[in-house]
Tab-separated table of C-alpha atoms in Angstrom:
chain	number	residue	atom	x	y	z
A	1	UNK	CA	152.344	93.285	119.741
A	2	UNK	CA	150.232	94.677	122.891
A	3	UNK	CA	150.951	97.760	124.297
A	4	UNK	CA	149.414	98.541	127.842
A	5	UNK	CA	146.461	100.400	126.898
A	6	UNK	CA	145.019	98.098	124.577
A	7	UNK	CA	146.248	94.933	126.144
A	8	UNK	CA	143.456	95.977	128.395
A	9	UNK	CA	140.812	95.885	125.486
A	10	UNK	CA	142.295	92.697	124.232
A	11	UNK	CA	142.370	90.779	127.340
A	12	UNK	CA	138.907	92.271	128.321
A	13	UNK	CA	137.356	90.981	124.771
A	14	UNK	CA	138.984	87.877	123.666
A	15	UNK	CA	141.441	86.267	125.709
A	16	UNK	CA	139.697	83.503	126.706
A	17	UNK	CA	137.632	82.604	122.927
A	18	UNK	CA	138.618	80.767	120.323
A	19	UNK	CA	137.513	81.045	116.985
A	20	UNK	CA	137.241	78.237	115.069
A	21	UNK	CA	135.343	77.065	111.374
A	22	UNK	CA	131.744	76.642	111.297
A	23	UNK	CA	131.076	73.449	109.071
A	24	UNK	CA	131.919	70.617	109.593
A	25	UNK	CA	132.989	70.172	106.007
A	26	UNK	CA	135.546	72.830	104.870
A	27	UNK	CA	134.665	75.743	103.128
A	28	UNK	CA	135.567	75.981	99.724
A	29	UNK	CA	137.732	78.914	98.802
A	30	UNK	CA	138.632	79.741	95.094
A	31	UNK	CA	140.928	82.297	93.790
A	32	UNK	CA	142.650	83.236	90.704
A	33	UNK	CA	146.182	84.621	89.902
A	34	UNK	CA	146.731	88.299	89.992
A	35	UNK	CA	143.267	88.872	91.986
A	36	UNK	CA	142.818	89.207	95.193
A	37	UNK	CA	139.718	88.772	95.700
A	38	UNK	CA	138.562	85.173	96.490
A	39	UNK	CA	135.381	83.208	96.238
A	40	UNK	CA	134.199	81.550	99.550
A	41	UNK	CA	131.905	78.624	99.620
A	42	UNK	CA	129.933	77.677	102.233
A	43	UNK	CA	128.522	73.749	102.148
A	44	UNK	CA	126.305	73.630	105.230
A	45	UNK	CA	124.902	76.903	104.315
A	46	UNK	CA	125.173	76.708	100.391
A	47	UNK	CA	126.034	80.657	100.489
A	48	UNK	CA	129.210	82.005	98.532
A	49	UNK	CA	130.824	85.134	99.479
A	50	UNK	CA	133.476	87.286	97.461
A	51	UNK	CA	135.921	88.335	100.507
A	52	UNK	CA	139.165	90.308	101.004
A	53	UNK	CA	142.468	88.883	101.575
A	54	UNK	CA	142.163	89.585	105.320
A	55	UNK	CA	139.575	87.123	105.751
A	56	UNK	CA	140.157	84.769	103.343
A	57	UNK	CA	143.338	84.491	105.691
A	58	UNK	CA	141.649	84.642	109.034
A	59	UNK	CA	139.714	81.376	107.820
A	60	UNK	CA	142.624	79.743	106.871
A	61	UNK	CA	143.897	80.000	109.767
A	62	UNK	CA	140.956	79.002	112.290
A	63	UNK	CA	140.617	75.896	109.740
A	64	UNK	CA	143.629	74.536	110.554
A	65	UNK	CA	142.978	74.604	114.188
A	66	UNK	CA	141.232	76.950	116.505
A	67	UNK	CA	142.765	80.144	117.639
A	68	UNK	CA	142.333	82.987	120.093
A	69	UNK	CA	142.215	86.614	118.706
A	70	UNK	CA	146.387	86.971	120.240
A	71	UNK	CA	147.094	83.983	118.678
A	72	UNK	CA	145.668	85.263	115.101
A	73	UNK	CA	147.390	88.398	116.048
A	74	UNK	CA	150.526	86.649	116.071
A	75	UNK	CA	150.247	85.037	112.999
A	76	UNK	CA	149.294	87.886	111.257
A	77	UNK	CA	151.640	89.928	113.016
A	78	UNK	CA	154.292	90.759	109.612
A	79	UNK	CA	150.356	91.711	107.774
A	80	UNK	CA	149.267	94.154	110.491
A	81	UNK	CA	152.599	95.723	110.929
A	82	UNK	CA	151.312	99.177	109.898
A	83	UNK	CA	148.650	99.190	112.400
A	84	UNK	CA	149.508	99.794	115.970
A	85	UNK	CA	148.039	97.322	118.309
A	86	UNK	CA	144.162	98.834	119.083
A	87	UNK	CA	143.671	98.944	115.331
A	88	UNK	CA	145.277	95.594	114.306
A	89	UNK	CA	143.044	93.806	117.027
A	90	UNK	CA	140.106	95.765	115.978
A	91	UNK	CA	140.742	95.039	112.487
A	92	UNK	CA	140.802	91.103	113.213
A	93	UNK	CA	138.007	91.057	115.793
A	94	UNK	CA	135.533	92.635	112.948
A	95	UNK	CA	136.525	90.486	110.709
A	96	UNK	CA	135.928	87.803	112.294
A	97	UNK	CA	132.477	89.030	113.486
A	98	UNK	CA	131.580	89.639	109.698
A	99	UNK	CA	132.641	85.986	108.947
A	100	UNK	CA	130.520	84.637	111.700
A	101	UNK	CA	127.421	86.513	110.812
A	102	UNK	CA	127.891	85.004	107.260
A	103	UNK	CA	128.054	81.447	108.971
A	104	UNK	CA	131.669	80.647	108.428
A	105	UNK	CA	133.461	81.162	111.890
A	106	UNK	CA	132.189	80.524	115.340
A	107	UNK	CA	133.168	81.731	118.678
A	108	UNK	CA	133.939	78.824	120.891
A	109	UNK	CA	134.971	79.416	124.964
A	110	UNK	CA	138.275	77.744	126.048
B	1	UNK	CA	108.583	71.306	58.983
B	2	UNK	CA	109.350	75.158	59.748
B	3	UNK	CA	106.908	77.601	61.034
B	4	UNK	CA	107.864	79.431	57.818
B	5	UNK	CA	106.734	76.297	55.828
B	6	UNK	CA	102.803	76.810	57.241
B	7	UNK	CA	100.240	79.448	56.151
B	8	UNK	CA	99.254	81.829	58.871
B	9	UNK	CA	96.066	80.314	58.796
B	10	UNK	CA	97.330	76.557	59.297
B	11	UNK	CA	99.598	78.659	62.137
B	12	UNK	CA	96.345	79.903	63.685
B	13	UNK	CA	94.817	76.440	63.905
B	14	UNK	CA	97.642	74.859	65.448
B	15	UNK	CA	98.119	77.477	68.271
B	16	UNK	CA	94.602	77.528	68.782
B	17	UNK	CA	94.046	73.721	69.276
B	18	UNK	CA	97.252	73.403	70.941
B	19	UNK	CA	99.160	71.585	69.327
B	20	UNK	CA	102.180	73.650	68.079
B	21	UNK	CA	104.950	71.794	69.138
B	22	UNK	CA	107.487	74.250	69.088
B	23	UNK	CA	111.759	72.905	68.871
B	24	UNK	CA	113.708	75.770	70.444
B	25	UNK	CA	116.577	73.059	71.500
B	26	UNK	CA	117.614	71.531	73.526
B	27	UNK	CA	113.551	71.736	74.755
B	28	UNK	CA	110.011	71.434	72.881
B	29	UNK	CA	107.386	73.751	74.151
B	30	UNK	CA	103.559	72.836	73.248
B	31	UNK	CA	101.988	76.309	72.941
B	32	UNK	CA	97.997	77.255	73.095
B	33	UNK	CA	96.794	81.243	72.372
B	34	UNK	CA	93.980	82.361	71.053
B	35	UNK	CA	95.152	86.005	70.673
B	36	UNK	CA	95.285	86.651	66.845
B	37	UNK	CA	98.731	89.058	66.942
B	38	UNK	CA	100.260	86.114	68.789
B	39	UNK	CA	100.065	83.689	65.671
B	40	UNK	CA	101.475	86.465	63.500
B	41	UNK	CA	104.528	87.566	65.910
B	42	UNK	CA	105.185	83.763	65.743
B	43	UNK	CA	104.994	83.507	62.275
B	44	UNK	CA	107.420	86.540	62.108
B	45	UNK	CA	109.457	85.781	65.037
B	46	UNK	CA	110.001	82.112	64.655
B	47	UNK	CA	109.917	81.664	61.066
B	48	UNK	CA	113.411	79.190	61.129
B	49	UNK	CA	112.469	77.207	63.540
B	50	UNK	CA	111.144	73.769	63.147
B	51	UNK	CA	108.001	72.154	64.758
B	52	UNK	CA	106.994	68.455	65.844
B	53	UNK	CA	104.350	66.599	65.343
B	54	UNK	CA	101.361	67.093	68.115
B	55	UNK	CA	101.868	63.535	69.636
B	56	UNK	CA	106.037	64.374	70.242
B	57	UNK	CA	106.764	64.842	73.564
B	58	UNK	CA	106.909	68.480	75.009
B	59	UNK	CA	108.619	69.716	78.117
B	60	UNK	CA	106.399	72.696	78.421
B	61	UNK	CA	102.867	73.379	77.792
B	62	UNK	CA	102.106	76.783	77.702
B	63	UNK	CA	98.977	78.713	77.091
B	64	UNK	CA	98.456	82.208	76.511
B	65	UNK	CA	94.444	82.730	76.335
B	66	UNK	CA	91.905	85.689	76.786
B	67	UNK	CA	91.077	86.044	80.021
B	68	UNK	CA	87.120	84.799	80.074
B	69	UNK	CA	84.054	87.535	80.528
B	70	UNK	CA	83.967	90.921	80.159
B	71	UNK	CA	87.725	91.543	79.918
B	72	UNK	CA	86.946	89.502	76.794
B	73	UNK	CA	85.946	92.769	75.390
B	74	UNK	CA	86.738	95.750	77.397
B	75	UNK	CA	90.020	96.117	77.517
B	76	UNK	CA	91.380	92.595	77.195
B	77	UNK	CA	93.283	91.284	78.997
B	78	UNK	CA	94.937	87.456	78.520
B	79	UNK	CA	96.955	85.377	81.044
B	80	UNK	CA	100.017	82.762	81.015
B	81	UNK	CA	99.194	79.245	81.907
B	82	UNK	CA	101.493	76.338	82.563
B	83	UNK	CA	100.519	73.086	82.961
B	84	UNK	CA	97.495	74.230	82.716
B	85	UNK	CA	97.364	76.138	85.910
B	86	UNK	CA	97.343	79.810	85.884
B	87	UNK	CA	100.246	81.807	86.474
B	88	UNK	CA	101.545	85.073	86.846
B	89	UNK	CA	98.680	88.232	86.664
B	90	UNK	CA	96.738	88.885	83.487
B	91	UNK	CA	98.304	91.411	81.208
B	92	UNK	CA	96.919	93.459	77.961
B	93	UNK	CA	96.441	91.362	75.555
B	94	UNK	CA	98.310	92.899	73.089
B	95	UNK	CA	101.477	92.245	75.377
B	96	UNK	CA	100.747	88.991	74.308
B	97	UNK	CA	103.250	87.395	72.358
B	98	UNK	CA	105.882	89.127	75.262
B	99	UNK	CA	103.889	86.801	77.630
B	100	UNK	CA	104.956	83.646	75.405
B	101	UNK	CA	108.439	85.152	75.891
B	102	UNK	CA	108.734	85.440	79.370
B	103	UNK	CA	107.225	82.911	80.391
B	104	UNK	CA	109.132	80.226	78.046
B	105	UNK	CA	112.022	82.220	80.078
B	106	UNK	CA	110.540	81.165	83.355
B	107	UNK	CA	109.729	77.747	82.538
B	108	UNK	CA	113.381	77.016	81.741
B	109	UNK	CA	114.584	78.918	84.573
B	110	UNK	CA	112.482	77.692	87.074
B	111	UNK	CA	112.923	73.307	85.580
B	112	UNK	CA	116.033	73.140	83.343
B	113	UNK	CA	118.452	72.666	86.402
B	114	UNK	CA	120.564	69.969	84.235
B	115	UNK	CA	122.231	73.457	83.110
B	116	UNK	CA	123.272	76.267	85.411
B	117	UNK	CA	121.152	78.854	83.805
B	118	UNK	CA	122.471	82.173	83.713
B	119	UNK	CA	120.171	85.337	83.168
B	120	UNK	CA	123.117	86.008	79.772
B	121	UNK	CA	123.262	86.693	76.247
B	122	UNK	CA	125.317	84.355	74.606
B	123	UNK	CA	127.287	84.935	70.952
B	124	UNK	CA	129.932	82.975	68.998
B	125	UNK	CA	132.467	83.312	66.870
B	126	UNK	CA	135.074	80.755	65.290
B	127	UNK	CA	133.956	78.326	67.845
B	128	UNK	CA	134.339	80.616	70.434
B	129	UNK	CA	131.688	81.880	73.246
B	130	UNK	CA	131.246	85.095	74.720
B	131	UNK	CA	129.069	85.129	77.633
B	132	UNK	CA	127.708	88.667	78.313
B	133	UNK	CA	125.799	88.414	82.065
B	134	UNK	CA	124.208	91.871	83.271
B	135	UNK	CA	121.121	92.926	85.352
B	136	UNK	CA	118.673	94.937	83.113
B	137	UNK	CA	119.749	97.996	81.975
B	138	UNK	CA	123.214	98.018	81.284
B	139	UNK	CA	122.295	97.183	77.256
B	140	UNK	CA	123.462	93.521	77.255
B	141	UNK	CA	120.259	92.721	74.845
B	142	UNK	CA	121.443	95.996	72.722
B	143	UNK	CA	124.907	94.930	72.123
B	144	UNK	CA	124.158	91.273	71.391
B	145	UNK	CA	121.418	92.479	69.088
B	146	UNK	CA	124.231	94.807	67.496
B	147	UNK	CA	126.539	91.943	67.558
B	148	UNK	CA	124.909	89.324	65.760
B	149	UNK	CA	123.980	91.956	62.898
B	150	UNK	CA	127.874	92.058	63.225
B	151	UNK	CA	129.025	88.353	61.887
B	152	UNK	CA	128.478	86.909	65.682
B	153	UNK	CA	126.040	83.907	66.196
B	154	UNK	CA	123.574	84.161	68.247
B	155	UNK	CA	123.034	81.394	70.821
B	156	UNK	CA	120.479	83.312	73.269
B	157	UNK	CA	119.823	86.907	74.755
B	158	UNK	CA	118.545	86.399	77.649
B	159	UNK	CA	119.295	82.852	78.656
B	160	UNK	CA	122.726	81.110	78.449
B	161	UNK	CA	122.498	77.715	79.071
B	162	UNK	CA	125.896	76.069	80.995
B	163	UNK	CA	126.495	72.206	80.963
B	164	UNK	CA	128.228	71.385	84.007
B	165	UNK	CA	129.503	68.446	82.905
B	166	UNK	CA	130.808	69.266	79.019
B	167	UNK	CA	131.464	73.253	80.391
B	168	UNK	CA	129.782	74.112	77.460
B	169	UNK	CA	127.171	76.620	76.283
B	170	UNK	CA	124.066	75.990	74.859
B	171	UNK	CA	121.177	78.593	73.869
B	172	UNK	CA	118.432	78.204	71.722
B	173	UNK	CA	118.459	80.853	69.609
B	174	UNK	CA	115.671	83.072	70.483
B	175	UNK	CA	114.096	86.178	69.423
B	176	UNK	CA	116.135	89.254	71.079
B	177	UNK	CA	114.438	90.811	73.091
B	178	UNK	CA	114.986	94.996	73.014
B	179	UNK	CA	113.282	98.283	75.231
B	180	UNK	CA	112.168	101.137	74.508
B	181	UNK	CA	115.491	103.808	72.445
B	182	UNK	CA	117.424	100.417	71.907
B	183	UNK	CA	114.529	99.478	69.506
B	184	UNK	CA	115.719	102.641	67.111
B	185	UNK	CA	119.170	102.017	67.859
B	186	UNK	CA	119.272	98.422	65.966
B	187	UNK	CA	116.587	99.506	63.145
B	188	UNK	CA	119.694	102.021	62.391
B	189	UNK	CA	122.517	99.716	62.784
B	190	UNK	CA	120.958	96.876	61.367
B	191	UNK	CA	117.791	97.937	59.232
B	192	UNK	CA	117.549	94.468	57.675
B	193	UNK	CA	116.699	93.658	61.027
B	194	UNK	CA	113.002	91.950	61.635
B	195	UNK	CA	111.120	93.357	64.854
B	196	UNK	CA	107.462	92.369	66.111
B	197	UNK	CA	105.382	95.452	66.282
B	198	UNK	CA	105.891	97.935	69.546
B	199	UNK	CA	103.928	97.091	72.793
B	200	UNK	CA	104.062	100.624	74.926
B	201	UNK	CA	103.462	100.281	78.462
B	202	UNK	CA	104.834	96.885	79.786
B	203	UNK	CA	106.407	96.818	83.083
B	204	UNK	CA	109.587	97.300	80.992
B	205	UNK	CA	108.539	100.263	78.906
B	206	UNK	CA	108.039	99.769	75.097
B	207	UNK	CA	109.289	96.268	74.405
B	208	UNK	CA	109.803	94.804	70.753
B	209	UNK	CA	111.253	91.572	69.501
B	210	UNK	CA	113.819	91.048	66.934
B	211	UNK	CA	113.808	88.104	64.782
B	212	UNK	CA	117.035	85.818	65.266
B	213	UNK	CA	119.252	85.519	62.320
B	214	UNK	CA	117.978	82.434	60.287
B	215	UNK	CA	122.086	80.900	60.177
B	216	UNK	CA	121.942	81.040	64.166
B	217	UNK	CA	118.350	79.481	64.127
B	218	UNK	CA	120.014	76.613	61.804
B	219	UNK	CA	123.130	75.919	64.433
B	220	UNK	CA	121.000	76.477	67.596
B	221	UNK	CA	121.411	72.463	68.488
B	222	UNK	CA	125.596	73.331	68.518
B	223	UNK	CA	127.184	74.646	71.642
B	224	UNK	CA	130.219	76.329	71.941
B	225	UNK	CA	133.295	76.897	74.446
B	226	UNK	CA	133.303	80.113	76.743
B	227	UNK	CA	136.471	81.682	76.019
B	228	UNK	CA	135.546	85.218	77.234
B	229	UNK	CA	132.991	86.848	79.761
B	230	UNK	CA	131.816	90.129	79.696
B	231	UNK	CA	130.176	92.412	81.581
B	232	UNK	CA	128.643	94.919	79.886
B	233	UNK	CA	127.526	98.414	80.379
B	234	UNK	CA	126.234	100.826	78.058
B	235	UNK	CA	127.480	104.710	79.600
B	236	UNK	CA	125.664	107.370	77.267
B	237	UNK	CA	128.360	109.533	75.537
B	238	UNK	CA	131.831	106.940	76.346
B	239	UNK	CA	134.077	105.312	74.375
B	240	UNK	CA	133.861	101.800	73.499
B	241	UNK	CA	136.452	100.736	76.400
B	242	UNK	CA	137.527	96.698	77.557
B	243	UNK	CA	139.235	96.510	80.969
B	244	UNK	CA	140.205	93.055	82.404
B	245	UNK	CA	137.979	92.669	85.246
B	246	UNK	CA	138.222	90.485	88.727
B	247	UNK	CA	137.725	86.663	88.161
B	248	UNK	CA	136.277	86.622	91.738
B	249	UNK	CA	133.878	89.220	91.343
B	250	UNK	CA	133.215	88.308	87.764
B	251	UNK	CA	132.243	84.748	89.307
B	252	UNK	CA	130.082	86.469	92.010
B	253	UNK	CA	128.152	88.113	89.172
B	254	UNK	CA	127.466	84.921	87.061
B	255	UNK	CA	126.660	83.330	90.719
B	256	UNK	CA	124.010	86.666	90.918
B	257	UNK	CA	122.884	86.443	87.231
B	258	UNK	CA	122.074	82.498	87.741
B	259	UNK	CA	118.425	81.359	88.221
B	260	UNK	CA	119.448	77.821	89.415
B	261	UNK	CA	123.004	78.769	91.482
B	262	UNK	CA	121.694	77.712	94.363
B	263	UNK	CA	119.813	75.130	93.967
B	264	UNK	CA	122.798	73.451	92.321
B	265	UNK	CA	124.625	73.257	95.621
B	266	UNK	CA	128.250	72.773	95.155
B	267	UNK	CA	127.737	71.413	92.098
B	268	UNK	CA	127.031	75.176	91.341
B	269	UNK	CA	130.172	76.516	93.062
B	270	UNK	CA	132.043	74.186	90.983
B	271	UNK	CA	130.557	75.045	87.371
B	272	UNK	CA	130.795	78.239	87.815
B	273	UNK	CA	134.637	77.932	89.121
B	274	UNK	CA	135.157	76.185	85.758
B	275	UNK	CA	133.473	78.461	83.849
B	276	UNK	CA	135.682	81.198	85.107
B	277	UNK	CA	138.726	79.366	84.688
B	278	UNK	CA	137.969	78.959	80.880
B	279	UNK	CA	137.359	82.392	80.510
B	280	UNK	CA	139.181	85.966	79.948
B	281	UNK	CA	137.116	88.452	82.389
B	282	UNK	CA	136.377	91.759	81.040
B	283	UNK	CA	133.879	94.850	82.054
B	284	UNK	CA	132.703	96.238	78.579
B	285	UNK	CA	131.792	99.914	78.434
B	286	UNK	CA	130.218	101.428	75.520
B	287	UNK	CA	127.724	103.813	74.019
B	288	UNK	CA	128.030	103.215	69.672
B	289	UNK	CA	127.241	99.884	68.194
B	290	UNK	CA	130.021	100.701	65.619
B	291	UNK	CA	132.903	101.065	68.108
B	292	UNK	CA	131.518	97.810	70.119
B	293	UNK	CA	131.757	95.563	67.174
B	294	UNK	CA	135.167	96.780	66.541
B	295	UNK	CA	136.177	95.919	70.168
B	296	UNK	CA	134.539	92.359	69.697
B	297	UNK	CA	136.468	92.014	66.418
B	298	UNK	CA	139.732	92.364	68.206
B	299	UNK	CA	138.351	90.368	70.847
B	300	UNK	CA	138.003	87.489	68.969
B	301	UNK	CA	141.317	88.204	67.028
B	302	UNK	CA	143.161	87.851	70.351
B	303	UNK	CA	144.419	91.429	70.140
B	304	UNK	CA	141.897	93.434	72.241
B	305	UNK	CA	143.972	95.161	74.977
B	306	UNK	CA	142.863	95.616	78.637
């Protein structure tokens, strides 16, 4: 998934954080057939959030266990298949800056 | 013992004294005003509804009185009171009756969190709800006005009521309340239609009051199922158009439209979840009362498209 010149980017930004939920209780994600667009609860914070499928995923993911941004990348690798590698990993690492600024991720060092 | 059942004059005494108990359901609200157009707007406006005795138990007193001093005289002005503590900013005292509206609004809003209470008109039809959430402007209060000329009940217009625990909705049946050109639009859709007088210059423009239809008055106490929310939005010049719309961002709009969403916690997360799941989502776009009601007909018939 890395290519040379933005393996540099990647291992200068994220190699060595993990993202992982921010609440101790699990969010609360809702969705409906046929739309997708999903409803995210937040208990510690009491905020809901209408999100894409990106980051609906992306929380999925760190909920089950903490992950680093390659890691993600490699989950999500079939998703982000049209992007080359810059983009994909620029794609994920907003992403998951958006969902920590709404209190539902949080950056955590190895 | 209906408001209708009193003489203005008895009417007057009451309000003035304090001690019209008025039933909207599910709530009793004690009102107090000692501006004269008040007593007949009420008389007009609330002419169905019942009222209790003055020892009953009320949820909310509310006053409406002339602000004291000059302003008496010059210009006068009169303010809302709850509790008997002031609140909100005087107004003209010809706004008035508008005052007893809005703040009734507020004082469920702000205490009737045993409901998620969703800024929604509410109609019904063979048991069936339609909750119509919207931020002012898009004509919700227009088409539910239109509507319940239109063989719909009304259950509210600016309130809906949701019981988290039965998922039902309640409303009580309250004067609709309409702005500025939608005033003309229902006297010529509906011109059996009962309005309060025309107060210019609110903070919303012209404002009026339509009288509720006297069957929905009778039936306010009965809930009724959501089956169908819709988001309305009047477009000058289009045709009447429903288009399935998002669940998600359909629920993120109720979640918006609801006084109380957050204070409910995930209780709130929950009842509106269920809500949605009840409910066919649609975005409602429309400019003629005429084509709307035929929309809502097939609506309700289970063959509206979209």
């Amino acid at each position: 998934l890395i290519d040379a010149n933005c393996g540099k980017r990647y291992r200068h930004r994220t190699v060595d954080v993990f993202w992982t939920d921010a609440s101790p209780e699990a969010v609360r994600v809702k969705q409906w057939d046929g739309d997708p667009l999903s409803i995210v609860y937040q208990p510690l914070s009491g905020d809901t959030h209408l999100l894409d499928p990106l980051p609906v995923e992306l929380l999925r993911l760190v909920g089950a266990q903490p992950q680093t941004l390659a890691q993600l990348a490699a989950e999500l690798a079939d998703a982000l298949c049209a992007l080359d590698t810059a983009d994909a990993l620029d794609l994920l690492e907003n992403s998951l800056v958006k969902l920590q600024e709404m209190g539902l991720v949080q950056r955590r060092s190895s | 013992l209906k408001i209708s059942d009193l003489q203005q004059s008895e009417l007057g005494r009451l309000l003035q004294a304090g001690d019209l108990l008025l039933h909207l359901r599910p709530f009793v609200a004690r009102l107090q005003c000692d501006v004269p157009s008040v007593v007949r707007n009420i008389a007009g406006m609330y002419a169905d509804f019942e009222i209790l005795a003055p020892t009953e138990f009320a949820d909310f007193h509310v006053q409406v009185l002339f602000e004291p001093g000059l302003r008496r005289w010059y210009k006068p002005q009169a303010r809302f009171y709850f509790d008997g503590q002031p609140s909100f900013t005087p107004l003209p005292a010809q706004q008035g009756f508008a005052m007893i509206e809005w703040g009734l609004n507020w004082c469920v809003a702000a205490h009737a969190h045993q409901y998620l209470v969703i800024h929604a008109a509410v109609i019904e039809k063979n048991g069936q709800a339609v909750v119509l959430p919207a931020p002012p402007g898009s004509g919700k209060s227009t088409l539910c006005a239109g509507l319940v000329h239109s063989g719909w009940r009304l259950l509210s217009d600016e309130l809906g009521l949701y019981d988290m625990q039965t998922g039902l909705m309640h409303g009580m049946a309250r004067p609709v309340n309409l702005k500025n050109a939608s005033i003309d639009v229902i006297r010529g859709f509906a011109p059996g239609a009962v309005f309060t007088p025309p107060v210019p210059d609110t903070t919303k423009g012209t404002v009026a009051l339509m009288r509720p239809p006297a069957s929905s008055v009778q039936r306010r106490a009965e809930p009724a199922r959501p089956a169908w929310v819709v988001l309305p939005q009047y477009r000058r010049g289009s045709t009447a158009t429903l288009q399935a719309h998002s669940p998600a961002r359909t629920f993120h709009l109720i979640a918006e439209q609801s006084f109380n969403y957050d204070i409910q916690g995930v209780r709130g997360f929950e009842a509106v979840s269920r809500l949605i799941d009840q409910c066919r989502c649609y975005q409602f776009t429309y400019s003629d009362l005429h084509e709307a009601r035929a929309c809502f007909e097939a609506l309700a018939a289970g063959t509206a498209d979209g």
